[in-house]
Coordinates of C-alpha atoms in Angstrom, one line a residue:
X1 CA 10.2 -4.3 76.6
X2 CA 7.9 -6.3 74.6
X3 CA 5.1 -3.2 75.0
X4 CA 8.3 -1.0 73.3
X5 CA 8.4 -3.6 70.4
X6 CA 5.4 -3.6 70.3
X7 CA 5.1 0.1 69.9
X8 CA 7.9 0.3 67.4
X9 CA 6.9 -2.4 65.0
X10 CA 3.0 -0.6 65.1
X11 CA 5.2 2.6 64.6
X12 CA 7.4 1.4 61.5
X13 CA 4.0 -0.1 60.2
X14 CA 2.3 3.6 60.1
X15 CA 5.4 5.1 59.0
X16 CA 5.9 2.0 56.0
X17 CA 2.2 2.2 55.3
X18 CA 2.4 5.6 54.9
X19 CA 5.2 5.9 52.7
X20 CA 3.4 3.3 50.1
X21 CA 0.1 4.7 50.3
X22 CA 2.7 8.2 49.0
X23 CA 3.9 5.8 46.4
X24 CA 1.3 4.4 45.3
X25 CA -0.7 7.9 45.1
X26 CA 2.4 9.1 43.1
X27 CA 2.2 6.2 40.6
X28 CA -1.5 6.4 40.1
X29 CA -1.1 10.3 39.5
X30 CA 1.2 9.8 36.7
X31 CA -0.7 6.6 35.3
X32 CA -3.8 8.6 35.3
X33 CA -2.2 11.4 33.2
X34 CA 0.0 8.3 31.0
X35 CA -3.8 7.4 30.5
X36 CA -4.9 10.2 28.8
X37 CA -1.7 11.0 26.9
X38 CA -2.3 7.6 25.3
X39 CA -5.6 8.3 24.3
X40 CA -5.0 11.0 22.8
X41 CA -1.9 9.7 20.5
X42 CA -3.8 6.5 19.6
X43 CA -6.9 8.1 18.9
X44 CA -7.6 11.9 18.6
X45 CA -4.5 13.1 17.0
X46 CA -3.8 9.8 14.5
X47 CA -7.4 10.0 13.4
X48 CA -7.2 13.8 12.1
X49 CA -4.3 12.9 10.5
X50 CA -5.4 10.0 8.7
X51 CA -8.7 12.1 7.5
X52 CA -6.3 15.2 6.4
X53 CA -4.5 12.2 4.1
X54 CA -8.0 10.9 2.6
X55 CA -9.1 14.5 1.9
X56 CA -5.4 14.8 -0.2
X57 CA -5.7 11.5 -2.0
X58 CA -9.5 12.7 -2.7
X59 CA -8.5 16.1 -3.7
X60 CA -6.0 15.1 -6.2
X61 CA -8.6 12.0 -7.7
X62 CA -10.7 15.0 -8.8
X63 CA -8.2 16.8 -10.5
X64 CA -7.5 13.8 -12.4
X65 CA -10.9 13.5 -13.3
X66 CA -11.9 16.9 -14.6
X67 CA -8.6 16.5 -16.8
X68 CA -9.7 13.0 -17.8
X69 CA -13.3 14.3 -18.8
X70 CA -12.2 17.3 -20.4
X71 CA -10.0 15.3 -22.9
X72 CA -13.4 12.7 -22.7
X73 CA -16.0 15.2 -23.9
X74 CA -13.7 17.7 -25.7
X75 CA -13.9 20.4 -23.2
X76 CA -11.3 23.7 -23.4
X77 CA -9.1 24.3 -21.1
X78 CA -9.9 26.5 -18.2
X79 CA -7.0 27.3 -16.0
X80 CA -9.1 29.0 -13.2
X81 CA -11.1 25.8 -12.3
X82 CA -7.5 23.7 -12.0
X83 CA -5.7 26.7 -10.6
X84 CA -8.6 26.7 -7.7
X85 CA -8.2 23.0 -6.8
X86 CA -4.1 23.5 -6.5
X87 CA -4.7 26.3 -3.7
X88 CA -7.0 24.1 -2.0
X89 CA -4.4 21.3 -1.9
X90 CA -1.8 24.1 -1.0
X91 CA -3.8 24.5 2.4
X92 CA -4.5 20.7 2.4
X93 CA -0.4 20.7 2.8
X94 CA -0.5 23.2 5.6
X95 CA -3.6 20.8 7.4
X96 CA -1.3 17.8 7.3
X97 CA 1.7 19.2 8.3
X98 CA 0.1 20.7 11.6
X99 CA -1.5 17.4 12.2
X100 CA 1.6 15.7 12.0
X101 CA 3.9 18.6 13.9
X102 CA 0.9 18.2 16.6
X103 CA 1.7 14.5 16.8
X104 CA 3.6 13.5 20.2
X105 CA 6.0 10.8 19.6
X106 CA 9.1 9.3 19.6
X107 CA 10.0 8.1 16.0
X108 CA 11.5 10.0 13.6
X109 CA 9.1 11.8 11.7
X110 CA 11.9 13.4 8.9
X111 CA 11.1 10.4 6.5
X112 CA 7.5 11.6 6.5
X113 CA 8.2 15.6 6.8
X114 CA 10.1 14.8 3.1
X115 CA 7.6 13.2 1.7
X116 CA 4.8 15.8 2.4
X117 CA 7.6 18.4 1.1
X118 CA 7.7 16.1 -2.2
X119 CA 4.0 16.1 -2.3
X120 CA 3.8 20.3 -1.7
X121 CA 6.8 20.9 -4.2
X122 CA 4.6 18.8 -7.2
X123 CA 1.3 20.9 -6.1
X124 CA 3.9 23.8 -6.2
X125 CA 5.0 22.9 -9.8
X126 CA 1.6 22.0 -11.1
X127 CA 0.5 25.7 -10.3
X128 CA 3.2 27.2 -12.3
X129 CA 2.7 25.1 -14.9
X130 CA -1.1 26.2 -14.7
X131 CA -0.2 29.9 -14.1
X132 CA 2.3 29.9 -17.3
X133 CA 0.7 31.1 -20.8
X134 CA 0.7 29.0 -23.1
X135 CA 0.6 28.8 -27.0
X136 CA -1.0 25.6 -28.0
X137 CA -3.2 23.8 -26.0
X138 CA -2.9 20.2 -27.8
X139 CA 0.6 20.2 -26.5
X140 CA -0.2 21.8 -23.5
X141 CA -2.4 19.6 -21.8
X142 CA -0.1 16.6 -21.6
X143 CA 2.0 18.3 -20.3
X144 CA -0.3 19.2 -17.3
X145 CA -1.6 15.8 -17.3
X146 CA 2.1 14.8 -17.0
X147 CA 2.1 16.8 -13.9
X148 CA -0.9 15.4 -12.2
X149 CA 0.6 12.1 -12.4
X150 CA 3.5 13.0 -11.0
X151 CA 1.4 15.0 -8.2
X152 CA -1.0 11.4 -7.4
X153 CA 2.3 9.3 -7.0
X154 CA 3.7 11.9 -4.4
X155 CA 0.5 11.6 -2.8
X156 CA 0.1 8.1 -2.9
X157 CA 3.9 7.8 -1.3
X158 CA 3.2 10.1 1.7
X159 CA 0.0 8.6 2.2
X160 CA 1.7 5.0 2.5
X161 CA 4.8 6.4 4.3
X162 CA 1.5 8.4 6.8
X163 CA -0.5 5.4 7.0
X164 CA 2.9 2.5 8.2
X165 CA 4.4 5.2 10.7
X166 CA 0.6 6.0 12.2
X167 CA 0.7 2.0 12.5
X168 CA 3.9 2.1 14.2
X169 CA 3.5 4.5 16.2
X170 CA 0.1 2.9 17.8
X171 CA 2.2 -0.3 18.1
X172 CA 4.8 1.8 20.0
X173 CA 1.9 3.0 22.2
X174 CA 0.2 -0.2 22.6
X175 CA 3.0 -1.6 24.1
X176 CA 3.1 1.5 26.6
X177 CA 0.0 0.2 27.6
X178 CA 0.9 -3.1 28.1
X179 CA 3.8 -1.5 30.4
X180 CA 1.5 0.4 32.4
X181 CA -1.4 -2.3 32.9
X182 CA 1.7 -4.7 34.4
X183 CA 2.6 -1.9 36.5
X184 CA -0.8 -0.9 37.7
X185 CA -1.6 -5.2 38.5
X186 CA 2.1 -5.1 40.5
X187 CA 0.2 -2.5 42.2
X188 CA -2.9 -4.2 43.1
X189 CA -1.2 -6.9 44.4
X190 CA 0.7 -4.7 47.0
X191 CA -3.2 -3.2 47.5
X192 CA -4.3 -7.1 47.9
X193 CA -1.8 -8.2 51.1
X194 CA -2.6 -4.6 52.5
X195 CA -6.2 -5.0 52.0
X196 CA -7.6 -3.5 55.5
X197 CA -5.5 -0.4 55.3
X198 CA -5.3 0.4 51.2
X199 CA -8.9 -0.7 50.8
X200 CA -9.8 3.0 49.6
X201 CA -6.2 3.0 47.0
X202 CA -7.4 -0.8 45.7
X203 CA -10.5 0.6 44.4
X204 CA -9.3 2.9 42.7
X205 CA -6.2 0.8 41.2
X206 CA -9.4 -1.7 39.7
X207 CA -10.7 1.5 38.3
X208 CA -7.4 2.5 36.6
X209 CA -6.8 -0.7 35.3
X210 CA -10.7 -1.3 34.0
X211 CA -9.7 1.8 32.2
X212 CA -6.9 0.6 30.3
X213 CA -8.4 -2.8 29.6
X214 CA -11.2 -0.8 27.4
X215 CA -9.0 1.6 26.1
X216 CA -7.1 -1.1 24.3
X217 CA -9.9 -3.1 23.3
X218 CA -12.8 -0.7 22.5
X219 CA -13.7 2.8 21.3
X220 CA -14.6 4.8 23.8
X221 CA -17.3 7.0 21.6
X222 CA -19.0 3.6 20.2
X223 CA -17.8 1.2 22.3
X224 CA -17.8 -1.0 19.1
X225 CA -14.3 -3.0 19.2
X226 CA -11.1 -0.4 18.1
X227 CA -9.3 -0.6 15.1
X228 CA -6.6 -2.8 16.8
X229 CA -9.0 -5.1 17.8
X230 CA -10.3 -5.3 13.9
X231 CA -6.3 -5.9 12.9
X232 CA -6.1 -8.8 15.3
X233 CA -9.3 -10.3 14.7
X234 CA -9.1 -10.2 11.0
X235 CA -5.6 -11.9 11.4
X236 CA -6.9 -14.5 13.4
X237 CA -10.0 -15.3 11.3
X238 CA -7.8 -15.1 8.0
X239 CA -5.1 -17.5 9.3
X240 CA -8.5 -20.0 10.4
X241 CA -9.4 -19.4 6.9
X242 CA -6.0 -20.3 5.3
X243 CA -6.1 -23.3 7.4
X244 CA -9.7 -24.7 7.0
X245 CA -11.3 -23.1 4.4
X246 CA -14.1 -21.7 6.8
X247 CA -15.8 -18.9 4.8
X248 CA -15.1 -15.3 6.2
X249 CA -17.0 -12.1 5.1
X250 CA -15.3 -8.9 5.5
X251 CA -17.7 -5.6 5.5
X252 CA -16.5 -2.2 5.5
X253 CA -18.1 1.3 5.1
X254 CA -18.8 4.8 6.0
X255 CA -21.1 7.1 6.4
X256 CA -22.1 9.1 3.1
X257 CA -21.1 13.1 3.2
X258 CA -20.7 12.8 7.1
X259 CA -17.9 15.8 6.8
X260 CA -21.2 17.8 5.3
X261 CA -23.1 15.9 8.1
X262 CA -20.8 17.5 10.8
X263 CA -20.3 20.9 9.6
X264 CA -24.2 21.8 9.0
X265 CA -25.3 20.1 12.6
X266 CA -22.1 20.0 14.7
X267 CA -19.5 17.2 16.2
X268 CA -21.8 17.0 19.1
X269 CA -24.4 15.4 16.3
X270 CA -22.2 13.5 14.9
X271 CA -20.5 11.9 17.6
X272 CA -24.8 11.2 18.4
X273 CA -25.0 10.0 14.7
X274 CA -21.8 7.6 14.9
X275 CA -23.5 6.3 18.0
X276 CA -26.3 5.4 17.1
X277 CA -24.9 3.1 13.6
X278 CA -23.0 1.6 16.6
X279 CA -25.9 1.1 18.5
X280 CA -28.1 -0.8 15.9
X281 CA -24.6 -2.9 14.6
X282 CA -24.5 -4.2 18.4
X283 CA -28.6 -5.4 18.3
X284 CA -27.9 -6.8 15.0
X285 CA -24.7 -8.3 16.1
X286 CA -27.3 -10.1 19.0
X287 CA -30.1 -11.0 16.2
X288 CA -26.7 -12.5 13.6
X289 CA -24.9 -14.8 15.5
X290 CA -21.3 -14.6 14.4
X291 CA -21.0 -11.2 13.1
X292 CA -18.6 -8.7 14.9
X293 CA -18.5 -5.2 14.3
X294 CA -15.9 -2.4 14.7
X295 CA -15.3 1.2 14.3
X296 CA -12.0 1.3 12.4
X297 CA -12.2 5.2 11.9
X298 CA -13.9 8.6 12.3
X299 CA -16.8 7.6 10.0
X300 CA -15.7 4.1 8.9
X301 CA -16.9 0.5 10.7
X302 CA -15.9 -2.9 9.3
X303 CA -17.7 -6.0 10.2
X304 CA -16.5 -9.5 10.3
X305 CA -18.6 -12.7 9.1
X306 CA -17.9 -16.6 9.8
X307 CA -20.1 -18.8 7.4
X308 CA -21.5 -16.8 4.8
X309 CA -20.3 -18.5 0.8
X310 CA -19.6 -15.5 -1.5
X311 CA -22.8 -15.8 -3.1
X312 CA -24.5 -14.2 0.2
X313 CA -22.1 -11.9 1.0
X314 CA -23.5 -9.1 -0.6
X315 CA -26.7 -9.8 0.9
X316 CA -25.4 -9.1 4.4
X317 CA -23.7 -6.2 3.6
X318 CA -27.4 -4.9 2.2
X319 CA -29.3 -6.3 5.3
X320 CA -26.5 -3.7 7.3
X321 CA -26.9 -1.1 4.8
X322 CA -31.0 -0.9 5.1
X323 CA -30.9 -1.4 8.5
X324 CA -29.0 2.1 9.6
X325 CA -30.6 4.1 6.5
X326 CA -34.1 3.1 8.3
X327 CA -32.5 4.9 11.2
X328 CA -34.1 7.8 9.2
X329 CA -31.3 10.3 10.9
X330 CA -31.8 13.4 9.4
X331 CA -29.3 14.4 7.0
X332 CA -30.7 17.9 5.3
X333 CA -27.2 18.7 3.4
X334 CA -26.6 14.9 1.7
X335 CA -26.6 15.0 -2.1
X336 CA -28.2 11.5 -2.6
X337 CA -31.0 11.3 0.9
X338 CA -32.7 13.3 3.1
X339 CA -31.3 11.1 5.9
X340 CA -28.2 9.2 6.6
X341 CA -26.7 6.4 4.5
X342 CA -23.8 4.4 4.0
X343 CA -21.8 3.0 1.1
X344 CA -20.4 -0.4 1.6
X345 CA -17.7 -2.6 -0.1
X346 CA -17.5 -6.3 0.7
X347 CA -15.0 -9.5 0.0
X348 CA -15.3 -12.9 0.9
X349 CA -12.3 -15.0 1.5
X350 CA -12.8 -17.3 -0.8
X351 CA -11.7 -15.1 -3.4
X352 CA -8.7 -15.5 -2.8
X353 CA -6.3 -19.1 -3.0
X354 CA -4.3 -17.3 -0.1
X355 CA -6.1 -14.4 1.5
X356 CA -4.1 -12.4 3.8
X357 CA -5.2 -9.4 6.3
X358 CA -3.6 -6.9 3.9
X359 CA -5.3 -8.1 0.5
X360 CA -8.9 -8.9 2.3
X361 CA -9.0 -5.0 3.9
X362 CA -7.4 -3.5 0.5
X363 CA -9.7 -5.6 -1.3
X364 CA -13.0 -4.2 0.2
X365 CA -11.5 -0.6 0.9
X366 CA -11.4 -1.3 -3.5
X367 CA -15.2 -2.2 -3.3
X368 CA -16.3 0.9 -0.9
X369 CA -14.7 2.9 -3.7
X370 CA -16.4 1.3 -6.5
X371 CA -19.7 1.9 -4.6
X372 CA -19.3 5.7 -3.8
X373 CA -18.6 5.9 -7.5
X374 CA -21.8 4.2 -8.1
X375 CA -24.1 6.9 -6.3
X376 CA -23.1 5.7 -2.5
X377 CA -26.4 4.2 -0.5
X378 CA -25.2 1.3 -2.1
X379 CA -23.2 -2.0 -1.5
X380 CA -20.8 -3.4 -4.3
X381 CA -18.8 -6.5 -4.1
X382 CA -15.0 -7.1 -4.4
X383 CA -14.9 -8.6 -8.4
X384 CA -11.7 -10.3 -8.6

């Protein structure tokens, strides 16, 4: 009789085991393929959509500025050149849209869809106006002027309306995350007390769960620190700031004509390219103690500074911009180098009597601005 127990307990253990090493195969299946449906909708997808809105707000800045240096230098009017520049935002439109109708989520996207309709009915308007004849240009001209402002706040309102539901919608998958990396440690501790028998599923349950860890920490081309990680930090090091004064540095920048970069040599060299900025911000990240660096974009990187005043700021951000032009990466179709360079904006807490995450990024987005204007290859500070 005690044999028979013995027999159906070792019996009902086989069959149990059996049915959790199913269970657990099941569950690692569909957190594998969770995995990758993240990664895609926190990285891939968001990304071409936030480049698609930077090419808008860009396209419609140069509009403004032909029409502000043709009134500047007295120039006639000459429909075809503004004409041209509506039909490329026209396909801009149809680029954003598909990025956005590509994006897998659960919010409500209509807010958004509307505002890209605003935007495309303005661009829509602007070329009629363009198209029309007209009899005299002195009163013409405001009139399309009119129009282009009207066209820059539509843009500017989907790009903020883009920009807070792409923000949201990592949040929403972030948390996702966070669910799955609970469920995946519940699993490892079944793995744990079944250690002898599951040793094989364990393994690959530490794998999964490495996995997530760098996925919501670190880029996985770079392997710089993610954009999330740059929100939290920043908040972290601005709220030590607020508290104790201790100086903070905040350096952001690109890469100069990188789209120009990509399309002569290829996404394969610039994936290359990107790594190898990253590479030589990690060494100097060893040689500066206290500097952190991030990839906060396709060709964008920010890097965080404890203990610099604001009258060495700038120096930093030139020590980082020398350091990757002597990278010497070739760079055939740039308008400025024959190799790669970087423009760089910079802002230092302490201009600021209550710095917040919000104003310190906005502030040196401001300054990468005012250096592109300025020829790019250069650094500029945030002048309050």
């Amino acid at each position: 009789m005690n044999f028979a127990k013995s027999r159906t307990f070792q019996a009902t253990l086989v069959l149990v085991t059996a049915v959790i090493l199913i269970g657990l195969g099941s569950s690692l299946v569909k957190f594998k393929q969770s995995i990758r449906d993240i990664q895609k909708n926190i990285s891939t997808t968001p990304h071409e959509i936030r480049y698609q809105l930077h090419q808008s707000i860009h396209q419609v800045t140069l509009l403004e500025q032909e029409m502000r240096l043709r009134k500047q230098h007295s120039l006639s009017y000459d429909s075809r050149s503004l004409i041209n520049r509506t039909e490329q935002l026209k396909y801009r439109v149809i680029n954003i849209r598909g990025t956005w109708d590509a994006l897998d989520t659960n919010l409500d996207k209509s807010h958004v869809r509307a505002e890209i309709g605003e935007f495309e009915e303005q661009i829509l308007t602007l070329e009629s106006l363009l198209k029309n004849a007209f009899k005299n240009e002195i009163t013409f001209m405001p009139k399309v002027a009119q129009q282009i402002l009207k066209l820059k706040f539509a843009n500017t309102q989907m790009f903020a309306s883009g920009s807070k539901f792409l923000r949201l919608h990592t949040e929403n998958y972030v948390k996702k995350l966070s669910t799955i990396a609970t469920a995946i440690n519940a699993l490892i501790v079944v793995f744990i007390s079944m250690l002898l028998i599951l040793s094989y599923s364990l393994i690959v349950i530490f794998k999964q769960r490495n996995t997530l860890n760098r996925l919501s920490t670190e880029d996985p081309l770079t392997k710089l620190y993610n954009r999330r990680q740059f929100n939290l930090h920043l908040c972290k090091l601005v709220d030590r700031y607020n508290n104790s004064r201790s100086p903070l540095t905040l350096v952001v920048f690109d890469v100069d004509f990188f789209k120009m970069f990509n399309d002569n040599r290829g996404h394969i060299a610039g994936d290359k390219a990107l790594t190898q900025i990253a590479e030589r911000l990690i060494a100097l990240y060893s040689e500066t103690l206290g500097l952190d660096a991030y990839r906060v974009g396709g060709e964008e990187f920010a890097c965080l500074y404890c203990g610099l005043d604001y009258s060495d700021s700038l120096a930093l951000a030139e020590d980082i911009r020398k350091t990757i032009e002597k990278l010497k990466i070739p760079h055939e179709t740039s308008d400025i180098s024959n190799c790669i360079t970087v423009s760089i904006g910079v802002v230092n807490a302490n201009q600021f009597e209550h710095a917040t995450s919000d104003t310190m990024y906005s502030a040196a987005d401001q300054a990468l601005y005012e250096a592109k204007k300025r020829g790019r290859n250069c650094s500029y500070q945030y002048n309050t």
